Coordinates of C-alpha atoms in Angstrom, one line a residue:
M3 CA -32.1 31.6 34.8
K4 CA -28.4 31.8 33.9
K5 CA -27.6 29.1 36.4
F6 CA -30.4 26.9 34.9
L7 CA -28.9 27.3 31.4
I8 CA -25.4 26.3 32.6
I9 CA -26.9 23.2 34.2
A10 CA -28.9 22.4 31.2
V11 CA -25.9 22.7 28.8
G12 CA -23.9 20.5 31.2
V13 CA -26.6 17.8 31.2
L14 CA -26.9 17.9 27.5
M15 CA -23.1 17.5 27.0
L16 CA -23.2 14.5 29.4
V17 CA -26.0 13.0 27.5
V18 CA -24.2 13.4 24.2
I19 CA -21.0 12.1 25.6
G20 CA -22.8 9.1 27.0
L21 CA -24.7 8.4 23.8
E22 CA -21.8 8.8 21.5
P23 CA -20.3 5.3 22.2
V24 CA -23.7 3.8 21.9
L25 CA -24.3 5.5 18.5
R26 CA -20.9 4.3 17.3
S27 CA -21.8 0.8 18.2
F28 CA -24.5 0.7 15.4
R29 CA -23.3 -0.6 12.1
Y30 CA -24.1 1.3 8.9
D31 CA -24.7 -0.4 5.6
I32 CA -22.8 1.2 2.7
E33 CA -25.3 2.8 0.3
T34 CA -25.5 1.0 -3.0
A35 CA -23.7 2.6 -5.9
Q36 CA -26.0 1.0 -8.4
L37 CA -27.9 3.7 -10.2
E38 CA -28.1 4.7 -13.8
A39 CA -24.9 6.4 -14.8
P40 CA -24.9 9.4 -17.2
D41 CA -24.2 8.7 -20.8
S42 CA -20.8 10.4 -20.7
G43 CA -18.6 12.4 -18.4
R44 CA -17.8 12.4 -14.7
F45 CA -20.7 12.2 -12.2
T46 CA -20.7 12.3 -8.4
R47 CA -23.4 11.5 -5.8
S48 CA -23.3 12.4 -2.1
V49 CA -24.6 9.7 0.2
S50 CA -24.9 9.1 3.9
C51 CA -21.7 7.7 5.4
W52 CA -21.7 4.0 6.2
F53 CA -19.9 4.6 9.5
G54 CA -20.5 6.8 12.6
D55 CA -18.6 9.9 13.6
G56 CA -17.5 10.9 17.0
W57 CA -19.3 13.8 18.6
L58 CA -16.4 16.2 17.6
E59 CA -15.9 14.7 14.2
R60 CA -17.6 15.2 10.8
S61 CA -17.3 13.1 7.7
E62 CA -18.8 13.2 4.2
C63 CA -19.2 10.4 1.8
A64 CA -20.0 10.2 -2.0
W65 CA -19.7 8.0 -5.0
L66 CA -17.6 9.0 -8.0
Y67 CA -18.7 7.6 -11.4
P68 CA -15.6 8.1 -13.6
S69 CA -16.1 8.8 -17.3
Q70 CA -14.3 5.6 -18.4
Q71 CA -16.8 2.9 -17.8
G72 CA -16.7 -0.8 -18.5
E73 CA -19.6 -3.3 -19.2
A74 CA -20.5 -3.2 -15.5
M75 CA -20.9 0.3 -14.1
T76 CA -17.8 1.6 -12.3
A77 CA -18.2 3.6 -9.1
L78 CA -15.6 4.6 -6.6
P79 CA -16.4 5.4 -3.0
V80 CA -15.1 8.7 -1.6
V81 CA -14.7 9.7 2.1
I82 CA -13.9 13.2 3.3
L83 CA -12.7 13.4 6.8
R84 CA -13.2 17.1 7.8
S85 CA -10.8 18.9 10.0
G86 CA -13.6 21.2 11.3
L87 CA -17.2 20.6 12.4
L88 CA -19.0 23.4 10.6
T89 CA -17.4 23.8 7.2
R90 CA -15.0 22.2 4.8
S91 CA -11.5 23.6 4.7
E92 CA -10.3 25.5 1.6
T93 CA -7.7 22.8 1.0
A94 CA -7.8 19.1 1.0
T95 CA -5.2 16.3 0.7
V96 CA -6.1 13.2 -1.3
Y97 CA -4.5 10.0 -0.1
L98 CA -3.4 7.5 -2.8
S99 CA -3.1 3.9 -1.5
G100 CA -0.3 1.5 -2.5
G101 CA -0.4 -1.8 -4.2
P102 CA -1.5 -1.8 -7.0
G103 CA -4.6 -3.5 -5.6
G104 CA -4.6 -1.9 -2.2
S105 CA -7.8 -0.4 -0.9
S106 CA -8.0 2.7 1.4
Y107 CA -9.7 0.6 4.2
L108 CA -12.9 2.6 4.2
Y109 CA -14.8 0.4 6.6
E110 CA -16.0 1.7 10.0
E111 CA -13.4 0.1 12.2
A112 CA -10.6 1.8 10.3
M113 CA -11.9 5.3 10.6
P114 CA -10.4 6.0 14.1
W115 CA -7.0 5.0 12.7
W116 CA -7.4 7.4 9.8
R117 CA -8.4 10.2 12.1
D118 CA -5.3 9.5 14.2
W119 CA -3.1 9.5 11.1
M120 CA -4.6 12.7 9.9
Q121 CA -4.6 14.7 13.2
Q122 CA -1.9 13.2 15.4
R123 CA 0.7 11.7 13.1
M124 CA 0.5 14.2 10.2
G125 CA -1.0 17.1 12.1
L126 CA -3.0 18.2 9.0
D127 CA -4.8 21.5 9.3
H128 CA -7.2 20.7 6.5
D129 CA -9.5 17.9 5.2
L130 CA -8.4 14.5 4.2
V131 CA -9.9 12.7 1.2
L132 CA -9.9 8.9 0.9
Y133 CA -11.1 6.8 -2.0
D134 CA -10.9 3.2 -3.3
Q135 CA -9.2 2.9 -6.7
R136 CA -11.2 0.9 -9.2
G137 CA -11.3 -2.9 -8.6
T138 CA -10.4 -2.5 -4.9
G139 CA -12.2 -2.2 -1.5
Y140 CA -15.8 -1.0 -1.8
A141 CA -15.3 0.1 -5.5
T142 CA -17.7 -1.5 -7.9
P143 CA -17.1 -3.8 -9.6
R144 CA -14.7 -5.3 -7.1
L145 CA -12.0 -7.7 -8.5
D146 CA -11.8 -10.6 -6.1
C147 CA -10.0 -13.9 -6.4
P148 CA -10.4 -15.7 -3.0
E149 CA -9.5 -19.1 -4.5
Y150 CA -6.1 -17.7 -5.5
D151 CA -5.5 -16.0 -2.2
A152 CA -6.3 -19.1 -0.2
A153 CA -4.2 -21.4 -2.3
A154 CA -1.2 -19.0 -2.3
R155 CA -1.3 -18.7 1.5
R156 CA -1.6 -22.5 2.0
L157 CA 1.3 -23.2 -0.4
I158 CA 3.5 -20.7 1.4
L159 CA 2.7 -22.3 4.8
E160 CA 3.5 -25.7 3.3
G161 CA 6.8 -24.5 2.0
A162 CA 5.9 -25.5 -1.6
S163 CA 8.5 -25.1 -4.3
I164 CA 8.4 -22.1 -6.6
D165 CA 7.3 -24.4 -9.5
A166 CA 4.5 -25.8 -7.4
Q167 CA 3.3 -22.4 -6.4
W168 CA 3.1 -21.1 -9.9
K169 CA 1.6 -24.3 -11.3
E170 CA -1.3 -24.2 -8.9
T171 CA -2.0 -20.5 -8.6
V172 CA -1.8 -19.2 -12.2
P173 CA -4.8 -21.2 -13.4
L174 CA -6.8 -19.9 -10.4
L175 CA -5.9 -16.3 -11.2
E176 CA -6.6 -16.9 -14.9
A177 CA -10.1 -18.2 -14.0
C178 CA -10.8 -15.1 -12.0
A179 CA -9.5 -12.8 -14.7
A180 CA -12.0 -14.5 -17.2
E181 CA -14.8 -12.9 -15.2
V182 CA -13.5 -9.5 -16.4
P183 CA -14.6 -8.8 -20.0
Q184 CA -11.8 -9.6 -22.4
A185 CA -11.9 -6.2 -24.0
E186 CA -11.4 -4.5 -20.6
R187 CA -8.3 -6.6 -19.9
R188 CA -6.9 -6.2 -23.4
E189 CA -7.4 -2.4 -23.6
G190 CA -6.3 -1.6 -20.0
L191 CA -9.5 -0.6 -18.1
Y192 CA -7.5 -1.8 -15.1
S193 CA -4.2 0.1 -15.5
T194 CA -2.4 3.0 -14.0
A195 CA -3.3 5.2 -17.1
T196 CA -7.0 4.6 -16.3
A197 CA -6.5 5.1 -12.6
A198 CA -4.7 8.3 -13.3
Q199 CA -7.7 9.6 -15.3
D200 CA -10.0 8.6 -12.4
L201 CA -7.7 10.7 -10.0
R202 CA -7.8 13.7 -12.3
E203 CA -11.6 13.5 -12.4
L204 CA -11.7 13.2 -8.6
V205 CA -9.5 16.3 -8.2
R206 CA -11.8 18.3 -10.6
A207 CA -14.9 17.1 -8.7
L208 CA -13.4 18.1 -5.3
R209 CA -12.8 21.6 -6.7
E210 CA -16.0 22.1 -8.8
E211 CA -18.6 20.2 -6.8
F212 CA -17.2 20.2 -3.2
G213 CA -15.7 23.7 -3.3
Y214 CA -12.0 23.1 -2.5
R215 CA -9.7 25.8 -3.7
E216 CA -6.6 23.6 -3.8
V217 CA -6.0 19.9 -3.6
H218 CA -2.7 18.3 -2.4
V219 CA -1.8 14.7 -3.1
Y220 CA -0.1 12.2 -0.8
G221 CA 0.9 9.0 -2.4
V222 CA 2.5 5.9 -0.8
S223 CA 4.2 3.1 -2.7
Y224 CA 2.1 2.5 -5.9
G225 CA 0.2 5.6 -5.0
T226 CA 3.3 7.6 -5.9
R227 CA 3.4 6.0 -9.4
L228 CA -0.3 6.9 -9.8
A229 CA 0.4 10.5 -8.8
Q230 CA 3.3 10.8 -11.3
V231 CA 1.2 9.5 -14.2
A232 CA -1.8 11.6 -13.3
L233 CA 0.3 14.8 -13.1
A234 CA 2.2 14.2 -16.3
E235 CA -0.2 16.7 -17.9
P236 CA -1.2 20.0 -16.3
L237 CA -4.0 19.7 -13.7
E238 CA -5.4 23.0 -12.4
G239 CA -5.8 23.3 -8.7
V240 CA -3.2 20.8 -7.6
G241 CA -0.9 22.2 -4.9
R242 CA 1.8 20.1 -3.2
I243 CA 2.8 16.5 -3.6
V244 CA 4.2 14.0 -1.1
L245 CA 5.8 10.8 -2.6
D246 CA 6.3 8.3 0.2
G247 CA 8.3 5.3 -1.1
F248 CA 8.5 6.4 -4.7
Y249 CA 7.7 3.7 -7.3
P250 CA 8.7 5.5 -10.6
A251 CA 6.6 5.2 -13.7
G252 CA 8.6 3.4 -16.4
L253 CA 10.9 1.6 -14.0
E254 CA 10.6 -2.2 -14.0
L255 CA 11.9 -3.4 -10.7
I256 CA 11.7 -7.1 -11.1
G257 CA 14.6 -7.5 -13.5
R258 CA 16.9 -5.4 -11.4
F259 CA 15.7 -6.7 -8.0
A260 CA 18.8 -8.9 -7.2
D261 CA 21.3 -6.1 -7.9
D262 CA 19.2 -3.5 -5.9
Y263 CA 18.7 -5.9 -3.0
A264 CA 22.4 -6.8 -2.9
K265 CA 23.4 -3.1 -2.8
L266 CA 20.8 -2.5 0.0
L267 CA 22.2 -5.3 2.2
A268 CA 25.7 -3.9 1.7
A269 CA 24.7 -0.3 2.5
A270 CA 22.8 -1.5 5.6
Q271 CA 25.8 -3.5 6.8
T272 CA 28.1 -0.5 6.4
Q273 CA 25.8 1.8 8.4
C274 CA 25.3 -0.9 11.1
E275 CA 29.0 -1.5 11.5
A276 CA 29.6 2.2 11.9
Q277 CA 27.2 2.2 14.8
A278 CA 28.9 -0.9 16.3
G279 CA 25.7 -2.9 15.9
C280 CA 26.7 -5.5 13.3
A281 CA 30.1 -7.0 14.3
G282 CA 31.2 -10.2 12.6
A283 CA 29.9 -11.7 9.4
S284 CA 27.9 -9.5 7.0
L285 CA 24.1 -9.6 6.5
R286 CA 24.5 -11.2 3.1
S287 CA 26.9 -13.9 4.2
L288 CA 24.8 -14.8 7.2
L289 CA 21.7 -14.9 5.0
A290 CA 23.6 -17.2 2.6
E291 CA 24.6 -19.6 5.5
A292 CA 21.0 -19.7 6.7
L293 CA 19.6 -20.4 3.2
Q294 CA 22.2 -23.2 2.7
R295 CA 21.2 -24.8 6.1
L296 CA 17.5 -24.6 5.3
A297 CA 18.1 -26.1 1.8
A298 CA 19.5 -29.2 3.6
Q299 CA 16.9 -29.2 6.4
P300 CA 13.8 -27.0 6.4
V301 CA 12.4 -26.0 9.8
Q302 CA 8.8 -25.9 11.1
I303 CA 8.0 -22.7 12.9
A304 CA 4.9 -22.3 15.1
L305 CA 2.9 -19.2 14.4
P306 CA 1.6 -17.4 17.5
A307 CA -2.2 -16.7 17.1
F308 CA -3.4 -13.2 17.2
E309 CA -6.0 -12.4 19.8
D310 CA -9.1 -12.8 17.6
A311 CA -7.9 -16.1 16.3
A312 CA -6.7 -17.3 19.7
A313 CA -10.2 -16.6 21.1
E314 CA -11.8 -19.1 18.7
V315 CA -12.9 -22.3 20.3
G316 CA -10.9 -25.2 19.1
A317 CA -8.5 -23.1 17.0
Q318 CA -5.3 -24.9 16.2
P319 CA -2.0 -23.0 15.9
E320 CA -0.6 -22.8 12.4
T321 CA 2.9 -23.7 11.4
L322 CA 5.2 -22.3 8.7
R323 CA 7.6 -24.6 6.9
L324 CA 10.7 -22.4 6.7
T325 CA 12.4 -23.1 3.4
P326 CA 15.1 -21.0 1.7
E327 CA 12.3 -19.3 -0.4
N328 CA 10.3 -18.5 2.7
L329 CA 13.2 -17.2 4.7
F330 CA 14.3 -15.0 1.8
A331 CA 10.8 -13.5 1.5
L332 CA 10.5 -13.2 5.3
V333 CA 13.8 -11.2 5.6
E334 CA 12.7 -8.9 2.8
A335 CA 9.3 -8.4 4.5
Q336 CA 10.9 -7.4 7.8
L337 CA 13.1 -4.8 6.2
T338 CA 9.9 -3.5 4.5
F339 CA 8.2 -3.4 7.9
G340 CA 11.1 -1.4 9.4
L341 CA 12.9 -4.0 11.5
P342 CA 16.1 -2.3 12.7
V343 CA 19.2 -3.6 10.8
A344 CA 21.1 -4.5 14.0
E345 CA 18.2 -6.7 15.2
L346 CA 18.0 -8.4 11.7
H347 CA 21.8 -9.0 11.9
A348 CA 21.4 -10.7 15.3
L349 CA 18.5 -12.8 14.0
L350 CA 20.4 -13.9 11.0
Q351 CA 23.3 -15.0 13.3
Q352 CA 20.8 -17.3 15.0
A353 CA 19.4 -18.5 11.7
A354 CA 22.9 -19.3 10.4
R355 CA 23.3 -21.6 13.4
G356 CA 19.9 -23.1 12.7
E357 CA 18.3 -21.5 15.7
F358 CA 14.8 -20.0 15.4
D359 CA 13.4 -18.8 18.7
A360 CA 10.1 -17.1 19.7
R361 CA 11.2 -13.8 18.1
W362 CA 11.4 -15.6 14.7
E363 CA 7.9 -17.0 15.4
E364 CA 6.5 -13.5 16.0
L365 CA 8.1 -12.1 12.8
A366 CA 6.8 -15.1 10.8
A367 CA 3.3 -14.6 12.2
D368 CA 3.4 -10.9 11.2
W369 CA 4.5 -11.8 7.7
V370 CA 1.8 -14.4 7.3
Y371 CA -0.8 -12.0 8.7
T372 CA -0.1 -9.7 5.8
L373 CA -1.1 -12.5 3.4
D374 CA -4.6 -12.5 4.8
D375 CA -5.6 -8.9 3.9
P376 CA -9.2 -9.3 2.6
E377 CA -9.1 -5.7 1.4
F378 CA -6.2 -6.3 -1.1
S379 CA -7.1 -7.3 -4.7
T380 CA -4.5 -9.6 -6.1
L381 CA -6.4 -9.7 -9.5
S382 CA -6.2 -5.9 -9.7
M383 CA -2.5 -6.0 -9.0
A384 CA -1.9 -8.6 -11.7
L385 CA -3.9 -6.8 -14.4
I386 CA -2.3 -3.4 -13.6
E387 CA 1.3 -4.7 -13.4
C388 CA 0.9 -6.7 -16.6
R389 CA -0.4 -3.6 -18.4
D390 CA 2.2 -1.1 -17.0
N391 CA 5.4 -3.1 -17.4
P392 CA 7.3 -4.8 -20.2
P393 CA 7.0 -8.6 -20.3
L394 CA 9.3 -10.5 -18.1
R395 CA 12.4 -11.4 -20.0
R396 CA 14.2 -14.7 -19.7
E397 CA 17.6 -13.0 -20.4
A398 CA 17.0 -10.7 -17.4
V399 CA 16.3 -13.6 -15.1
A400 CA 19.4 -15.5 -16.4
A401 CA 21.6 -12.4 -15.9
A402 CA 20.4 -12.0 -12.3
I403 CA 21.2 -15.6 -11.5
K404 CA 24.6 -15.4 -13.1
A405 CA 25.4 -12.3 -11.0
H406 CA 24.1 -13.7 -7.8
P407 CA 24.7 -17.5 -7.8
D408 CA 24.0 -17.8 -4.1
W409 CA 20.4 -16.7 -4.8
A410 CA 20.0 -18.7 -8.0
A411 CA 17.5 -21.2 -6.6
L412 CA 15.4 -18.3 -5.2
M413 CA 15.3 -16.6 -8.6
H414 CA 14.2 -19.6 -10.6
T415 CA 11.3 -18.6 -12.8
P416 CA 9.1 -21.3 -14.2
D417 CA 8.0 -21.1 -17.8
I418 CA 4.4 -20.5 -16.7
A419 CA 5.5 -17.3 -15.0
F420 CA 6.7 -15.9 -18.4
E421 CA 3.3 -16.7 -19.8
Q422 CA 1.1 -15.3 -17.0
C423 CA 0.2 -11.9 -18.5
G424 CA -0.7 -13.4 -21.8
R425 CA -2.9 -16.0 -20.1
L426 CA -4.6 -13.2 -18.2
G427 CA -5.4 -11.6 -21.5
V428 CA -3.5 -8.3 -20.9
R429 CA -1.8 -6.5 -23.7
P430 CA 1.3 -4.7 -22.2
Q431 CA 1.6 -0.9 -22.7
P432 CA 4.6 0.0 -20.6
L433 CA 4.6 3.3 -18.8
R434 CA 7.1 6.1 -19.5
S435 CA 8.7 8.3 -17.0
S436 CA 7.3 11.8 -16.6
V437 CA 8.0 15.0 -14.7
I438 CA 6.0 16.4 -11.7
R439 CA 6.0 20.2 -11.8
Q440 CA 4.3 20.9 -8.5
P441 CA 6.2 21.4 -5.3
T442 CA 7.1 17.8 -4.3
L443 CA 8.5 16.2 -1.1
L444 CA 10.0 12.7 -1.6
L445 CA 10.3 10.6 1.5
A446 CA 12.5 7.4 1.4
A447 CA 14.1 4.9 3.6
E448 CA 17.7 4.2 2.7
F449 CA 17.1 0.5 3.1
D450 CA 13.7 0.0 1.5
P451 CA 13.6 -3.3 -0.5
R452 CA 10.3 -2.6 -2.1
T453 CA 11.0 0.8 -3.7
P454 CA 14.8 1.1 -3.8
T455 CA 15.9 4.7 -3.0
V456 CA 18.7 5.0 -5.6
P457 CA 16.6 4.5 -8.8
A458 CA 13.8 6.5 -7.3
L459 CA 16.1 9.5 -6.6
E460 CA 17.6 9.2 -10.1
Q461 CA 14.3 9.6 -11.8
A462 CA 13.0 12.3 -9.4
Q463 CA 15.9 14.6 -10.2
G464 CA 14.0 15.8 -13.2
F465 CA 11.1 17.1 -11.1
T466 CA 11.1 20.9 -11.2
Q467 CA 10.4 21.7 -7.5
L468 CA 11.8 18.7 -5.6
Q469 CA 12.8 18.3 -2.0
T470 CA 13.9 15.0 -0.5
L471 CA 14.2 13.5 2.9
V472 CA 16.1 10.2 3.0
L473 CA 16.0 8.4 6.3
P474 CA 18.9 6.2 7.3
R475 CA 16.8 3.2 8.2
S476 CA 14.8 0.3 6.9
G477 CA 11.1 0.5 6.1
H478 CA 8.5 1.3 3.5
S479 CA 5.8 4.0 4.0
M480 CA 7.7 6.4 6.2
T481 CA 4.8 8.4 7.7
D482 CA 3.6 5.2 9.3
L483 CA 7.0 4.2 10.7
D484 CA 8.9 7.4 11.4
D485 CA 7.8 10.3 13.5
C486 CA 10.3 12.7 11.9
A487 CA 9.0 11.8 8.4
A488 CA 5.4 12.2 9.4
A489 CA 6.0 15.6 10.9
A490 CA 7.9 16.7 7.8
A491 CA 5.2 15.5 5.5
G492 CA 2.5 17.2 7.5
A493 CA 4.3 20.5 7.7
F494 CA 5.0 20.4 3.9
L495 CA 1.3 19.7 3.1
N496 CA 0.1 22.4 5.6
T497 CA 2.5 25.2 4.7
G498 CA 5.1 24.0 2.2
A499 CA 7.7 24.0 4.9
A500 CA 11.1 22.5 3.9
P501 CA 12.0 19.1 5.5
P502 CA 14.9 18.9 8.0
E503 CA 18.2 18.2 6.5
R504 CA 18.2 14.8 8.1
C505 CA 16.3 12.7 10.8
A506 CA 18.0 10.7 13.5
A507 CA 19.5 7.4 12.4
M508 CA 17.6 4.2 13.4
P509 CA 19.8 1.5 14.9

């Protein structure tokens, strides 16, 4: 009998293992969020997940109906990836996506990546909570503007001038914004203040309705600003906070971009020279030579197709017209993606000579690929940024051009750009800096062009329980790019462990 039971269990396991890939091959439709919302207050509804779990995985899904509603009912999808099969953990970490306008990629194909990030990269010993912020991803209503996205991408590939890009795209974005009720745009239904209230209500729901004793928060890029605003007031049950690529509330980065970027290039050059990786001309001087060469003669770069595009019958390879504007954006993007400074220096030496080889083609293709993200809501980004920040000032643009004449053509701002937020119907209500009182770990790359480390650290010094880990490298979103940072963040969220004093330098 005992032998029979062992055989039976073995057969059952083989059947389950064999069926699991088959079961995962079925697609699940996301359950509609359209039901009658309560008259007031927060409301949640558990639903069947729209994706399959592996045989040793367990997920839960729900809709959060926040208290702040617009004319169309607002509902935010929530996914809980459980660390155990039988029960929820006592603690959960909520992931706050970047942007603004970025979704949490809650579709089925992304779930294995999230499981790997949670278990392998971070090593979390508790549940992970994902959700789409209002206007993004699967949230309803979803703020889309495909006409803008398509036109912006085409104009970049064509190497259109800054004036031409703004002239064609602003009316398209304005038309999409007109689909959002005027009062919602004017009063800031799509703003960090509103998103912060949503987050506070999600935390309360996780504790009161899902039974978590403590909720940690991990924010990346814009998600760090969202965390800061949400925690400006006391919120019971919130434990530890990780800020990965801190984008401080109340700090308007556009006006100071040129100064911050110049300092970043200088610091990166100094470190690279110390490691004997950047001999000769500096990053900035090489970039200036390349920009000057392209101003006289733009270059056409072929874009290698990714596997899915290459497999399409009759697909034609795309090209990018490399202008000074496109090269400047491409270099910034590669620093954001974590390209080693020494490699960037070598590439800029080529560009200064007018040489753009296959490596440049690969990097250009990576950059253009990021412009195709169907999960990103450009309209959400525009409405939120216009609400959160003071209006763009002509004097700030003029001062930047005066201080950095070699970048003057790249910082030209057409008149329509100064009018954009008004045309979108947004009334600015700039954010103010605030203090986080929970134990906080701030992760930063020393050479991050998107969220410069110096101003981030300056504001974070007021946080009452702050620890920092600044990595001597390029990049943005350190837990995705750096093993040391991921391990430090995971240990901090699990036990509150202090980060190492430093991680190894990246060449």
